[in-house]
Coordinates of C-alpha atoms in Angstrom, one line a residue:
M1 CA 75.0 61.3 79.9
G2 CA 78.7 61.3 80.6
T3 CA 81.1 64.0 81.6
S4 CA 82.8 66.2 79.1
D5 CA 86.8 66.3 79.3
D6 CA 86.7 70.1 79.4
D7 CA 84.8 69.7 82.7
I8 CA 87.1 67.2 84.1
D9 CA 90.2 69.4 83.7
M10 CA 88.3 72.1 86.1
T11 CA 88.6 70.2 89.4
V12 CA 89.5 72.5 92.3
T13 CA 90.1 73.0 96.0
H14 CA 89.4 75.5 98.6
E15 CA 91.6 78.4 98.8
E16 CA 90.7 81.6 100.8
D17 CA 91.2 84.8 98.8
T18 CA 91.0 88.3 100.6
N19 CA 89.8 89.9 97.3
E20 CA 86.1 90.7 97.9
E21 CA 85.7 90.7 94.0
T22 CA 87.0 87.1 93.5
S23 CA 85.5 83.5 94.6
S24 CA 87.2 81.3 97.1
V25 CA 88.4 78.5 94.6
R26 CA 91.2 78.0 92.2
V27 CA 91.3 75.6 89.2
M28 CA 93.9 72.6 90.0
T29 CA 94.3 71.3 86.3
G30 CA 96.6 68.4 86.4
S31 CA 96.7 68.0 90.3
S32 CA 98.4 64.8 91.4
D33 CA 96.3 64.9 94.7
T34 CA 94.6 61.4 95.0
S35 CA 91.6 62.8 97.2
P36 CA 88.3 63.3 95.0
P37 CA 88.1 66.8 93.5
W38 CA 85.7 69.4 95.1
L39 CA 83.6 70.6 92.2
P40 CA 82.7 74.4 91.9
F41 CA 78.9 75.1 91.4
Q42 CA 79.1 75.9 88.0
I43 CA 80.5 72.3 87.1
V44 CA 78.1 70.7 89.4
V45 CA 74.8 72.4 88.1
S46 CA 76.1 71.6 84.3
H47 CA 76.1 67.8 85.4
V48 CA 72.7 67.7 86.6
C49 CA 70.6 67.1 83.3
R50 CA 70.7 68.1 79.6
R51 CA 68.6 71.2 80.4
W52 CA 70.6 72.4 83.3
R53 CA 73.9 71.9 81.3
S54 CA 72.3 74.1 78.4
V55 CA 71.2 76.7 81.1
A56 CA 74.5 76.9 82.6
F57 CA 76.6 77.3 79.3
S58 CA 74.3 80.3 78.5
T59 CA 74.9 82.0 81.8
P60 CA 78.2 83.8 81.3
S61 CA 78.1 85.1 85.0
L62 CA 78.7 81.6 86.3
W63 CA 82.3 81.7 84.3
T64 CA 83.8 84.9 85.2
Y65 CA 86.6 83.7 87.7
I66 CA 89.6 82.3 85.9
A67 CA 92.2 80.8 88.3
V68 CA 95.5 79.2 86.8
S69 CA 97.5 76.8 89.3
P70 CA 101.3 76.3 89.3
E71 CA 100.7 72.6 87.7
A72 CA 98.7 74.1 84.5
R73 CA 100.4 74.3 81.6
P74 CA 100.1 75.0 77.8
P75 CA 97.7 75.4 76.0
Y76 CA 95.8 76.3 78.9
R77 CA 92.4 74.8 77.5
H78 CA 90.5 75.4 80.6
V79 CA 91.5 79.4 80.2
S80 CA 90.2 79.3 77.0
I81 CA 87.0 77.6 77.8
L82 CA 86.3 80.2 80.7
L83 CA 87.2 83.1 78.3
E84 CA 84.6 81.8 75.8
R85 CA 82.0 81.0 78.3
S86 CA 82.1 84.2 80.1
K87 CA 81.4 86.1 76.8
S88 CA 81.7 89.9 77.2
L89 CA 81.3 90.1 81.1
P90 CA 84.1 91.5 83.4
I91 CA 86.4 88.6 84.5
D92 CA 88.6 88.1 87.6
I93 CA 92.0 86.3 87.2
F94 CA 94.2 84.7 89.8
I95 CA 97.6 83.2 88.5
D96 CA 99.6 81.3 91.1
C97 CA 103.1 80.6 89.9
E98 CA 104.3 78.8 93.1
P99 CA 104.0 75.4 93.7
D100 CA 103.1 74.0 97.3
E101 CA 105.6 74.1 100.0
D102 CA 105.8 70.3 100.1
S103 CA 106.6 69.9 96.3
V104 CA 109.4 67.4 95.7
S105 CA 110.8 69.7 93.1
K106 CA 109.8 73.4 92.9
D107 CA 111.7 74.1 89.9
E108 CA 110.0 71.4 87.8
D109 CA 106.7 72.1 89.2
R110 CA 107.1 75.8 88.5
P111 CA 105.9 77.1 85.2
S112 CA 108.4 78.1 82.5
E113 CA 108.9 81.7 81.2
A114 CA 107.5 80.2 77.8
D115 CA 104.6 79.0 79.5
V116 CA 103.8 82.1 81.4
K117 CA 104.2 84.0 78.0
S118 CA 101.7 81.5 76.5
L119 CA 99.2 82.2 79.2
F120 CA 99.3 86.1 78.8
A121 CA 98.7 85.7 75.2
L122 CA 95.6 84.2 76.0
L123 CA 94.6 86.7 78.7
I124 CA 95.9 90.2 76.9
P125 CA 93.1 90.4 74.3
H126 CA 90.7 90.6 77.0
V127 CA 92.4 93.4 79.0
H128 CA 89.5 95.6 78.5
R129 CA 87.4 93.1 80.7
W130 CA 89.6 92.6 83.6
R131 CA 88.0 93.4 86.6
S132 CA 90.7 91.6 88.9
M133 CA 94.2 90.6 88.3
H134 CA 96.2 88.8 91.1
V135 CA 99.7 87.5 90.3
E136 CA 102.1 85.6 92.7
A137 CA 105.4 84.5 91.9
S138 CA 108.9 83.9 93.4
S139 CA 110.7 84.0 90.1
Y140 CA 110.7 87.4 88.8
K141 CA 110.9 86.3 85.3
H142 CA 107.3 85.6 85.7
V143 CA 106.4 89.0 87.0
Y144 CA 108.6 90.5 84.5
A145 CA 106.8 88.5 81.7
F146 CA 103.4 90.2 83.0
L147 CA 104.8 93.7 83.3
T148 CA 106.3 93.2 79.7
A149 CA 103.0 91.7 78.2
V150 CA 100.7 94.4 79.7
S151 CA 103.0 97.4 79.0
D152 CA 103.0 96.7 75.1
P153 CA 101.9 99.7 73.1
S154 CA 99.1 97.6 71.5
V155 CA 97.5 96.6 74.9
A156 CA 94.1 98.0 75.4
L157 CA 93.0 100.4 78.2
A158 CA 92.1 98.5 81.3
S159 CA 88.7 100.5 81.7
Q160 CA 87.2 98.2 84.4
L161 CA 90.2 97.1 86.3
R162 CA 89.3 97.5 89.9
T163 CA 91.9 95.3 91.5
L164 CA 95.6 94.7 90.7
R165 CA 97.8 92.7 93.0
L166 CA 101.5 91.6 92.0
Y167 CA 103.5 89.7 94.5
H168 CA 106.9 88.8 94.0
C169 CA 108.0 86.8 97.2
D170 CA 111.2 84.6 97.5
D171 CA 113.3 84.9 100.3
E172 CA 116.2 83.3 98.3
E173 CA 116.3 86.2 96.0
E174 CA 117.3 89.7 96.5
F175 CA 114.4 92.3 95.9
A176 CA 114.2 92.8 92.2
S177 CA 115.7 95.9 90.8
F178 CA 116.1 96.7 87.1
A179 CA 116.4 100.1 85.0
K180 CA 112.9 99.7 83.1
H181 CA 110.1 101.3 84.9
F182 CA 107.2 99.9 83.0
T183 CA 104.1 101.9 82.1
L184 CA 100.9 99.6 82.1
F185 CA 97.7 99.5 80.3
G186 CA 98.8 102.4 78.3
G187 CA 98.7 104.5 81.3
S188 CA 94.9 104.3 81.9
A189 CA 93.4 102.3 84.6
P190 CA 90.4 104.9 85.6
S191 CA 88.5 102.2 87.8
L192 CA 91.2 101.2 90.1
K193 CA 90.4 100.7 93.8
W194 CA 93.0 98.4 95.1
L195 CA 96.4 98.3 93.9
A196 CA 99.3 95.9 95.8
L197 CA 103.0 95.9 94.5
S198 CA 105.1 93.7 96.5
G199 CA 108.6 93.5 95.4
V200 CA 107.3 94.9 92.0
H201 CA 107.9 98.4 90.7
V202 CA 106.7 100.5 88.0
D203 CA 106.9 103.8 86.5
W204 CA 105.4 105.6 89.5
S205 CA 104.5 108.8 87.5
Q206 CA 102.1 106.9 84.9
G207 CA 98.7 108.6 84.7
W208 CA 96.5 105.9 86.4
L209 CA 98.8 105.7 89.4
A210 CA 99.5 109.5 89.8
S211 CA 95.7 110.5 89.6
A212 CA 93.8 107.3 91.0
S213 CA 90.9 109.3 92.2
N214 CA 88.9 105.9 92.9
L215 CA 91.8 104.5 94.9
V216 CA 90.8 102.9 98.1
T217 CA 93.7 100.5 99.1
L218 CA 97.3 101.1 98.2
E219 CA 99.9 98.5 99.5
L220 CA 103.7 99.0 98.6
A221 CA 106.1 96.6 99.8
Y222 CA 109.6 95.2 99.5
H223 CA 111.1 97.9 97.2
T224 CA 114.9 98.6 97.3
E225 CA 116.1 102.5 97.7
D226 CA 116.8 102.7 93.9
V227 CA 113.2 101.5 92.7
R228 CA 111.0 103.4 95.2
P229 CA 109.2 106.4 94.1
S230 CA 110.8 109.8 94.9
W231 CA 109.3 112.1 97.4
T232 CA 107.7 114.0 94.5
A233 CA 106.1 110.9 92.7
F234 CA 105.1 109.7 96.2
T235 CA 103.1 112.9 97.4
T236 CA 101.5 113.1 93.6
I237 CA 100.2 109.6 94.1
L238 CA 98.5 110.4 97.7
R239 CA 97.3 113.8 96.7
G240 CA 95.8 112.1 93.6
A241 CA 93.8 109.6 95.7
P242 CA 91.4 111.4 97.7
A243 CA 89.4 108.4 98.4
L244 CA 92.1 106.3 99.8
E245 CA 91.0 104.5 103.1
T246 CA 94.1 102.0 103.6
L247 CA 97.9 102.7 103.1
I248 CA 100.2 100.1 103.6
L249 CA 104.0 100.6 103.5
Y250 CA 105.9 97.5 104.3
L251 CA 109.6 98.1 103.8
S252 CA 108.6 100.6 101.1
G253 CA 107.7 104.2 100.7
P254 CA 109.4 107.5 99.3
S255 CA 113.2 107.2 98.5
G256 CA 115.7 109.5 100.1
D257 CA 116.2 110.8 103.7
L258 CA 114.0 113.2 105.3
A259 CA 116.1 116.1 104.2
Q260 CA 115.3 115.2 100.5
W261 CA 111.5 115.2 101.3
V262 CA 111.1 118.7 99.8
I263 CA 109.6 119.8 96.8
E264 CA 111.2 122.8 95.1
P265 CA 108.6 125.7 94.3
N266 CA 107.4 125.9 90.6
P267 CA 106.4 129.2 89.5
A268 CA 103.9 127.7 87.2
H269 CA 102.2 125.9 90.1
T270 CA 99.2 127.8 91.4
G271 CA 97.5 125.0 93.6
G272 CA 98.9 125.6 97.0
D273 CA 101.9 124.9 99.0
L274 CA 103.5 121.7 97.6
N275 CA 105.3 120.9 100.8
A276 CA 101.9 121.3 103.0
P277 CA 101.0 118.0 104.8
I278 CA 99.6 115.6 102.5
Q279 CA 95.6 115.4 103.2
L280 CA 94.2 111.8 103.4
L281 CA 90.8 112.8 104.9
K282 CA 89.3 109.3 104.3
L283 CA 92.1 107.2 105.5
T284 CA 91.2 104.8 108.3
D285 CA 93.9 102.3 108.4
L286 CA 97.6 102.6 108.1
D287 CA 100.5 100.0 108.2
L288 CA 103.9 100.5 108.6
A289 CA 106.6 97.8 108.8
L290 CA 110.3 97.5 108.6
H291 CA 111.3 101.4 108.7
S292 CA 113.7 103.0 110.9
P293 CA 112.2 105.2 114.0
T294 CA 113.6 108.2 112.2
Y295 CA 112.0 107.2 108.8
A296 CA 108.5 106.4 110.3
S297 CA 108.3 109.5 112.5
G298 CA 109.2 111.8 109.6
L299 CA 106.6 110.1 107.4
L300 CA 103.8 110.5 109.9
R301 CA 104.9 114.3 110.3
K302 CA 104.1 114.6 106.5
L303 CA 100.5 113.2 106.7
Y304 CA 97.3 114.8 107.9
I305 CA 95.0 111.8 108.8
P306 CA 92.3 112.8 110.9
A307 CA 89.9 110.1 110.2
L308 CA 92.5 107.2 111.4
K309 CA 90.9 104.4 113.3
G310 CA 93.3 101.4 112.6
L311 CA 97.2 101.3 113.0
T312 CA 99.5 98.4 112.2
L313 CA 103.2 98.4 113.4
H314 CA 106.0 95.9 112.9
F315 CA 109.5 97.1 113.4
A316 CA 112.5 95.1 113.8
S317 CA 115.0 95.5 116.7
E318 CA 118.0 95.6 114.4
D319 CA 116.6 99.0 113.4
G320 CA 117.2 100.5 116.5
D321 CA 115.1 101.6 119.8
Y322 CA 111.6 103.0 119.1
T323 CA 111.0 104.8 122.3
E324 CA 111.4 108.2 120.4
F325 CA 109.0 107.1 117.9
V326 CA 106.3 106.1 120.6
N327 CA 107.1 109.7 122.0
H328 CA 106.1 111.2 118.8
L329 CA 103.0 109.1 118.5
V330 CA 101.7 110.5 121.8
E331 CA 102.5 114.2 120.7
P332 CA 99.9 116.4 119.0
A333 CA 99.1 114.9 115.5
T334 CA 99.8 116.9 112.3
T335 CA 97.2 119.6 111.5
I336 CA 96.7 121.7 108.6
D337 CA 95.1 124.8 110.3
P338 CA 95.5 126.2 113.9
L339 CA 92.9 124.7 116.3
P340 CA 90.1 126.8 117.7
A341 CA 90.9 128.3 121.1
H342 CA 88.6 126.0 123.0
K343 CA 89.9 122.8 121.2
Q344 CA 92.9 121.0 122.6
P345 CA 95.6 119.3 120.4
R346 CA 95.2 115.5 120.2
S347 CA 97.4 112.8 119.4
L348 CA 97.4 110.1 116.6
L349 CA 96.7 107.4 119.2
S350 CA 93.9 109.2 121.0
G351 CA 91.4 108.4 118.2
L352 CA 92.5 104.8 117.6
E353 CA 90.0 102.0 117.9
R354 CA 92.3 99.2 116.3
L355 CA 96.0 98.8 117.2
K356 CA 98.1 95.8 116.0
I357 CA 101.6 95.5 117.0
S358 CA 104.0 92.8 115.8
G359 CA 107.0 94.5 116.7
L360 CA 108.1 97.6 118.6
P361 CA 111.2 97.5 120.4
C362 CA 111.2 100.1 123.3
A363 CA 111.5 100.7 127.1
Y364 CA 108.9 99.8 129.5
Q365 CA 108.2 103.4 130.0
G366 CA 107.7 103.7 126.2
V367 CA 104.7 101.1 126.5
R368 CA 103.3 102.7 129.2
T369 CA 103.2 106.1 127.4
L370 CA 101.8 104.4 124.5
Y371 CA 99.0 102.7 126.3
S372 CA 98.1 106.0 128.1
E373 CA 96.9 107.6 125.0
L374 CA 94.7 104.9 123.7
E375 CA 91.8 106.0 125.3
S376 CA 89.5 104.9 122.5
L377 CA 91.0 101.5 121.6
I378 CA 88.5 98.7 121.3
T379 CA 90.6 96.0 119.7
L380 CA 94.2 95.2 120.4
D381 CA 96.3 92.7 118.7
V382 CA 99.9 91.8 120.0
S383 CA 102.4 89.2 118.8
M384 CA 104.3 88.5 122.1
S385 CA 107.1 86.5 120.2
Y386 CA 108.5 89.9 119.1
L387 CA 107.5 92.2 122.0
S388 CA 108.7 92.9 125.6
D389 CA 106.5 91.7 128.5
A390 CA 105.6 95.0 129.2
F391 CA 102.8 94.8 126.6
L392 CA 100.8 92.0 128.7
D393 CA 102.0 93.3 132.1
L394 CA 100.3 96.7 131.7
L395 CA 97.2 95.1 130.5
C396 CA 97.0 93.5 133.9
N397 CA 97.1 97.0 135.7
P398 CA 94.7 99.2 134.0
R399 CA 94.5 101.6 136.7
R400 CA 97.4 103.9 137.3
I401 CA 97.8 106.9 140.0
S402 CA 99.5 110.0 138.9
C403 CA 101.4 112.1 141.2
T404 CA 98.5 114.5 141.9
E405 CA 96.7 111.4 143.2
H406 CA 94.2 111.4 140.1
T407 CA 93.4 107.9 138.7
F408 CA 93.7 107.4 135.0
I409 CA 92.6 104.2 133.1
Q410 CA 94.6 102.6 130.6
L411 CA 92.9 101.3 127.7
P412 CA 89.4 102.1 129.2
R413 CA 87.1 100.9 126.3
L414 CA 89.2 97.8 125.3
E415 CA 87.0 94.8 124.6
T416 CA 88.9 92.5 122.3
L417 CA 92.2 91.2 122.4
W418 CA 94.1 89.1 119.6
V419 CA 97.4 87.6 121.2
S420 CA 100.0 85.1 119.9
G421 CA 103.4 83.9 121.5
T422 CA 102.2 83.5 125.1
S423 CA 100.6 80.9 127.3
G424 CA 97.3 80.2 128.7
D425 CA 98.3 81.4 132.4
R426 CA 99.1 84.8 131.1
I427 CA 95.9 85.1 129.1
R428 CA 94.1 84.0 132.3
E429 CA 96.1 86.8 134.3
V430 CA 95.0 89.3 131.9
V431 CA 91.3 88.5 132.0
R432 CA 91.2 88.1 135.5
H433 CA 93.0 91.5 136.4
R434 CA 91.1 93.4 133.9
R435 CA 87.7 92.1 135.4
A436 CA 88.8 92.7 138.9
A437 CA 89.6 96.4 137.7
G438 CA 86.2 96.8 136.4
F439 CA 87.0 96.7 132.7
P440 CA 86.7 93.2 131.6
L441 CA 87.4 91.9 128.2
K442 CA 84.5 90.6 126.1
S443 CA 86.6 88.8 123.3
I444 CA 89.8 86.8 123.3
Y445 CA 91.2 85.4 120.1
V446 CA 94.7 83.3 120.6
E447 CA 96.9 82.0 117.9
E448 CA 96.7 78.3 117.6
S449 CA 100.3 77.5 118.5
C450 CA 100.2 79.2 122.0
D451 CA 100.7 77.2 124.9
V452 CA 96.9 76.9 125.9
D453 CA 95.3 73.6 127.0
D454 CA 91.9 72.4 127.7
D455 CA 91.7 73.7 131.2
D456 CA 92.8 77.2 130.0
V457 CA 90.3 77.1 127.3
E458 CA 87.5 76.0 129.8
W459 CA 88.5 78.8 132.0
I460 CA 88.7 81.7 129.4
E461 CA 85.2 80.4 128.0
D462 CA 83.7 81.0 131.4
N463 CA 85.2 84.6 131.8
V464 CA 84.7 86.1 128.4
E465 CA 81.8 86.2 125.8
I466 CA 83.6 85.0 122.9
F467 CA 86.8 82.9 122.7
G468 CA 88.4 81.5 119.5
F469 CA 91.6 80.3 117.9
F470 CA 93.2 81.9 114.8
E471 CA 95.8 80.7 112.2
G472 CA 99.2 82.7 112.6
S473 CA 98.7 83.9 109.0
D474 CA 97.6 87.1 107.1
D475 CA 94.1 85.7 106.9
E476 CA 93.8 85.2 110.4
D477 CA 91.0 82.7 110.0
V478 CA 89.1 82.2 113.3
V479 CA 88.0 79.1 114.7
D480 CA 85.1 80.1 117.1
L481 CA 84.8 78.3 120.4
E482 CA 81.9 80.4 121.9
D483 CA 79.6 77.4 121.8
G484 CA 82.5 74.9 123.2
N485 CA 82.9 73.4 119.9
E486 CA 86.2 73.4 117.8

């Protein structure tokens, strides 16, 4: 019966997306790839027969994911088609303004500012239907075009928006900084659960951000000092997000130094001490990266996070030595009320079950001090390219004897190790010593660029329950070798 030109334009390739609310494909309109296109389910079923095609076109839920590749250009016909076929259902949108790394001419393959404005002109009338919006761009003019479009006074409220992720990432550009702080969606996005602003800043006091009662994940990254939220705005955001479970601060956070992290008393305020520790009772995961030791320690002292189970640390040696920061981690954690007489104060580390360290410059004793508090840790992830040998050396010696001749066990519950930047011999050594000490590892995941040969793989497989490789990326895709098959 032939194939519609509209459907031919909607060829796709696989692309993983960590957002649980979107599918794992993107439209590759106009792709020059000579390999046969991989067709998404909705296109395949619409080509089976006339009856199936009719059913597919009358099923709006098949057409709610809109992805725009860097190669796409106006009039963005496939976007108009998907907007029409999805009828009034909530839609998920992914916009990628960046050509592939192997692109011959990135500037030519990248959409122009006029192209992006044309795209947003199609999407903005449907703001009330947006369920998720994800934009990635290395040119700030593309991000600026988006912010300008959604902050226009005529734009409807984002009543169904659950996920907003804006990423400006370009190593060749300075972090963006401009005077205007945008107010998005008329200041209202009441359903927002996931917010990520990387290299993108907004008006930090706008309503949907200052009182995000449904917010579960907050990621702030790559903000220069002059565009970061003030301490008052930062605390307002966190106190207004009682459901927050994940907080990521990657070279971002409150502006100013610790001495400025104070809110002046307001006679009109009757809601308690404005300078009391910020209570994040549901926070289970905290990521801190590229902060100075003083900044990171000061921030932790301001947070009451009793439910914390996962901690990620990524610090650089140029920011100094982090031994004092480690000493702070093993001190009693911040509390809001005096502990009962029968209860001993505990450190933030003592309750952790997951720890990922991609950079932590500190002395050997600092690593020993860190490990000594991780009595509940189950999963450890270490990037040895940026860490001292002590992080693996001490895993090989889980038993230590104190001066009182009492034996203590370091990381007694450790079951899973993720490791990069090391060799097969070192991994074998860790597995062998942990098993000999009576605290064997159950799972080992190795970054695929590690120096691990076939003999290493065979030996490790024989000595742990699960072994796999993972890609050195944020996605950490795992290749399971439990059954001996790559």
